[in-house]
Coordinates of C-alpha atoms in Angstrom, one line a residue:
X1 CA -5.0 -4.1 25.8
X2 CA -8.0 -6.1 23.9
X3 CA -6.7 -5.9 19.9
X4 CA -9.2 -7.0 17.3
X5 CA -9.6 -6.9 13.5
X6 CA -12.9 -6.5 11.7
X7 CA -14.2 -5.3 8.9
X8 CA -14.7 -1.7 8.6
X9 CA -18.3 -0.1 8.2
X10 CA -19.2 2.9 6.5
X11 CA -19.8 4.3 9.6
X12 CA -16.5 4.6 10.6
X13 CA -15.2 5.9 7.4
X14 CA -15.1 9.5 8.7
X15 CA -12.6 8.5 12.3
X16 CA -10.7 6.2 9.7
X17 CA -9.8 9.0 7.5
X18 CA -8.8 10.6 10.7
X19 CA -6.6 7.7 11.6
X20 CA -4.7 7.6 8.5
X21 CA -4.1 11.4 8.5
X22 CA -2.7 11.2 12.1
X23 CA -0.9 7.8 11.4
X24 CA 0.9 9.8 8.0
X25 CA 1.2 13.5 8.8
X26 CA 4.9 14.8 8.1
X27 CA 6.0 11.2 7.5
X28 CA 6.4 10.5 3.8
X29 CA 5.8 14.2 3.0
X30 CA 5.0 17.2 4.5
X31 CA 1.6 17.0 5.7
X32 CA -0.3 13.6 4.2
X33 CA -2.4 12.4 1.3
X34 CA -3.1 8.8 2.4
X35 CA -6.5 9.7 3.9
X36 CA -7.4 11.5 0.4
X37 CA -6.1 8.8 -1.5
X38 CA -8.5 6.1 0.7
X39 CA -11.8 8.7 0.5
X40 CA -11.1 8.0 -3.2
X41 CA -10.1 4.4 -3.5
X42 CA -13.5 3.3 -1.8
X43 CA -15.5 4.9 -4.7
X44 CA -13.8 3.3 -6.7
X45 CA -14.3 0.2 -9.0
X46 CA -11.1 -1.4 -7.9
X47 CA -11.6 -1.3 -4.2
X48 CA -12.2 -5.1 -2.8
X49 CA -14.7 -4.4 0.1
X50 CA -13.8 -7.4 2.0
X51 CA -10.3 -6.8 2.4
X52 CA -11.3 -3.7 4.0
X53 CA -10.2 -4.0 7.7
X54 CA -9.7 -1.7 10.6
X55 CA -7.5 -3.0 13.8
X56 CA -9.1 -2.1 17.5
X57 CA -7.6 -1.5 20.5
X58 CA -10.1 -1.7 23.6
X59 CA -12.6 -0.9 21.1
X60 CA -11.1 2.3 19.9
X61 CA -9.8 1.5 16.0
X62 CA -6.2 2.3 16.0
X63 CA -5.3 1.4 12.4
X64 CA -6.6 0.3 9.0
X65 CA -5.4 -1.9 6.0
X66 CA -7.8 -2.1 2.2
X67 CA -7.2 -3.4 -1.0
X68 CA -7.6 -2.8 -4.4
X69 CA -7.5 -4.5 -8.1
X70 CA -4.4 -3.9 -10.0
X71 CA -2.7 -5.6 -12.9
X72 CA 0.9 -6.7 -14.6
X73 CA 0.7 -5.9 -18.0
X74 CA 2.8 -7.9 -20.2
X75 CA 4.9 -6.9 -23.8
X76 CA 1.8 -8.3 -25.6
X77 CA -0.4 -6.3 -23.7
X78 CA -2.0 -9.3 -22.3
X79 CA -3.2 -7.9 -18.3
X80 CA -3.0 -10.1 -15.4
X81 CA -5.4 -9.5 -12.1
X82 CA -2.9 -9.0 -9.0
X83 CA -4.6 -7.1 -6.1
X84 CA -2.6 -4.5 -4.2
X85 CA -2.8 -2.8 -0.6
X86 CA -2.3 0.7 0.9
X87 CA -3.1 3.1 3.0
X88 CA -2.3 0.4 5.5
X89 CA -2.1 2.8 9.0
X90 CA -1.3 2.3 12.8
X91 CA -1.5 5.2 15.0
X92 CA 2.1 6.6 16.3
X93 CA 1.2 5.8 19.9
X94 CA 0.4 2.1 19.0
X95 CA 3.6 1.7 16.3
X96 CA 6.1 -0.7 17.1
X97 CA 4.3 -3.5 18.9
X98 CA 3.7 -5.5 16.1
X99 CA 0.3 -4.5 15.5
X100 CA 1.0 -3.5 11.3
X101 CA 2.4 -7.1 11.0
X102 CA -0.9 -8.6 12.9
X103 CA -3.2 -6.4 10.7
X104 CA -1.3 -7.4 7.4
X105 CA -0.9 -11.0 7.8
X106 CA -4.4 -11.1 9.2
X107 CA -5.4 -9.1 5.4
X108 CA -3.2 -11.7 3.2
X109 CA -5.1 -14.4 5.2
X110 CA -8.2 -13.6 4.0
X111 CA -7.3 -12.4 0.5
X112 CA -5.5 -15.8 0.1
X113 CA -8.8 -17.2 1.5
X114 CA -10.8 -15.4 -1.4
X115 CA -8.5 -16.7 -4.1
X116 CA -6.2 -14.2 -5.1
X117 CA -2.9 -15.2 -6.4
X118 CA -0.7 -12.6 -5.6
X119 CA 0.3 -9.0 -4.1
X120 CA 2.5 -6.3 -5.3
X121 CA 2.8 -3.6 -3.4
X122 CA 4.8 -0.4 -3.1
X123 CA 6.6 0.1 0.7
X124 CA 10.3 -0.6 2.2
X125 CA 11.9 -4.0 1.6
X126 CA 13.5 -3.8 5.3
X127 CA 10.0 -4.0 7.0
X128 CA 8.0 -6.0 3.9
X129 CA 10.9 -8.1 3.6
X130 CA 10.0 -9.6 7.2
X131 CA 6.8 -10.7 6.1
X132 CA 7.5 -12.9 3.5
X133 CA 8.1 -9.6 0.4
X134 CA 10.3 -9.9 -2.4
X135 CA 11.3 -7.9 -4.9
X136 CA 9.3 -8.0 -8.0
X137 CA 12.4 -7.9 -10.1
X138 CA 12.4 -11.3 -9.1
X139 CA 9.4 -12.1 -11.6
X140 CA 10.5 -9.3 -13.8
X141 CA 7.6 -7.2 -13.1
X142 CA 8.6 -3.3 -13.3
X143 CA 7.3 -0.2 -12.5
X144 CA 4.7 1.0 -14.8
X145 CA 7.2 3.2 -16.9
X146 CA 9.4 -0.1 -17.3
X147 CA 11.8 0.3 -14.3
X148 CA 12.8 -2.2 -11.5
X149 CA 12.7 0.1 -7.8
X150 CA 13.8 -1.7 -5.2
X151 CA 10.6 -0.6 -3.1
X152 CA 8.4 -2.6 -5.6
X153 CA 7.2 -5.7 -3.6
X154 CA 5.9 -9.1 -4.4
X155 CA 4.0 -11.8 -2.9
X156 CA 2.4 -15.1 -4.2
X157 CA -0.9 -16.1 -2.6
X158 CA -0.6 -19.1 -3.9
X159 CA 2.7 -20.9 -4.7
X160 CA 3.8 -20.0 -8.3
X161 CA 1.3 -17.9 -8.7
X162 CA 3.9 -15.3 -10.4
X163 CA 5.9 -17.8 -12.0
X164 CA 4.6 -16.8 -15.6
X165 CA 3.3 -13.6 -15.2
X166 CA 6.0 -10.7 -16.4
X167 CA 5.7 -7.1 -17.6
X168 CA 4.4 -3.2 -16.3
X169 CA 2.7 -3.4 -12.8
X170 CA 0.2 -1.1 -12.7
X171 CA -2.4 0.3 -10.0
X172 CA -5.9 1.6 -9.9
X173 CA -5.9 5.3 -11.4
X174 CA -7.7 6.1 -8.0
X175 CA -3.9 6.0 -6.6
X176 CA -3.5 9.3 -8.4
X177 CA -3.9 12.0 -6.3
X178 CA -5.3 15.6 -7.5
X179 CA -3.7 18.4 -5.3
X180 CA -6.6 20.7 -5.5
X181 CA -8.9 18.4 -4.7
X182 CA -6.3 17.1 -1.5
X183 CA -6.3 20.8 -0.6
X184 CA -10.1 21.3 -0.2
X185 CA -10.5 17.4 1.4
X186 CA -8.0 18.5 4.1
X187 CA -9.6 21.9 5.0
X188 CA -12.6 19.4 6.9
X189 CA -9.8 18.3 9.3
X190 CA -8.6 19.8 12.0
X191 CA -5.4 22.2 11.1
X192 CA -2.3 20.8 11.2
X193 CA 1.6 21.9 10.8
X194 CA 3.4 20.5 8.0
X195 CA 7.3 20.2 8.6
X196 CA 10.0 18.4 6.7
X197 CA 12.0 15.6 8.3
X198 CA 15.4 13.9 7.8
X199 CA 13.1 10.6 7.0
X200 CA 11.7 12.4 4.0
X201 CA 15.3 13.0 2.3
X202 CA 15.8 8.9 3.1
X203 CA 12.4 8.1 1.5
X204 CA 13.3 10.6 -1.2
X205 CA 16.1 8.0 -2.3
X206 CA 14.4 5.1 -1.3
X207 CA 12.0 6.2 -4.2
X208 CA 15.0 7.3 -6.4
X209 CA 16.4 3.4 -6.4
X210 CA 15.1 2.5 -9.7
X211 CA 17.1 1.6 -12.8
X212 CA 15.6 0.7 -16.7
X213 CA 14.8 -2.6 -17.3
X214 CA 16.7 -4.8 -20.1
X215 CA 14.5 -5.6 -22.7
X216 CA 16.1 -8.6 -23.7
X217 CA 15.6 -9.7 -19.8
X218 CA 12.6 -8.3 -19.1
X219 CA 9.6 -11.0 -20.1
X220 CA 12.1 -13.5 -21.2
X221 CA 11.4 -15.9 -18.5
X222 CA 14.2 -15.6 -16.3
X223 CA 14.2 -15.0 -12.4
X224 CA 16.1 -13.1 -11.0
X225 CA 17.1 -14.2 -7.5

């Protein structure tokens, strides 16, 4: 199997919305809003073209990663550029053979290659902990509504890139996702069932791991290892 990484073209945007529905349906959610959620973020001001990358697999693109502008706001108001990724996507039949880990470490390459000091993401600390992750609670960098969750993610760039840079991490508004507008998006696509899974209720309280922030912690400095 040949794998290479490239940039992606708009000519592929159409099969690489395809991918990421495949790649997501019934795994988060019933059914999928990723490939929604990335027919918006390209139009958007936030998306960073370059870090746009789709992974190939004898030619055939198997998978995608992209990037956006986002921000940690701190108690002054004061916003800090931090860039974040998702929909990053590998097709079922090609998960677990490494090939996210290739595609993402290839992506933090070249964003650390472009300058950018850091990455906060959103995803599950037992696989982004393997790549170098941490939990943003670390820098004291919350949720936008001021909580820690343990699925919020850090990554410096560049070494202390987050060392004074505290407060509200918050993502492009192109991350918000209009139902009615998913609903009509996903007609185009071929019909699909949507079904709950057992990983949905474990997700459900992944997501539900959050707990308020201390004020008299929060932007005072401190780490929290």
């Amino acid at each position: 199997m040949n794998i290479t990484i490239r940039n992606e073209d708009e000519k592929d945007y159409r099969k690489v919305e395809e991918v990421t529905r495949e790649g997501f349906w019934n795994h988060f959610q019933p059914g999928a809003d990723e490939h929604f959620l990335l027919h918006n973020l390209r139009k958007s001001p936030d998306f960073i073209s370059e870090l746009d990358f789709v992974i190939e697999a004898d030619g055939e693109i198997i998978g995608n990663i992209v990037f956006s502008k986002a921000h940690v706001i701190d108690a002054n108001g004061i916003a800090r550029e931090v860039i974040t990724f998702g929909p990053v996507t590998i097709l079922p039949d090609y998960q677990k053979r490494g090939l996210g880990r290739k595609l993402i470490r290839h992506a933090i390459q070249a964003a650390t290659d472009m300058g950018f000091k850091a990455i906060l993401i959103y995803g599950d600390p037992r696989f982004y902990g393997r790549l170098g992750f941490r939990a943003a609670e670390r820098y004291d960098i919350t949720t936008a509504n001021g909580y820690f969750a343990i699925g919020l993610m850090a990554y410096e760039l560049q070494p202390g890139a987050l060392q004074n840079i505290s407060g509200r991490f918050e993502e492009s508004a192109a991350y918000q996702i209009d139902q009615s507008g998913l609903e009509a998006f996903d007609r185009s696509f071929e019909k699909k069932q949507k079904r709950e899974t057992d990983f949905h209720r474990e997700f459900q309280i992944l997501l539900s791991l959050v707990y308020k922030a201390e004020q008299e912690k929060l932007h005072s400095g401190k780490r929290i290892l």
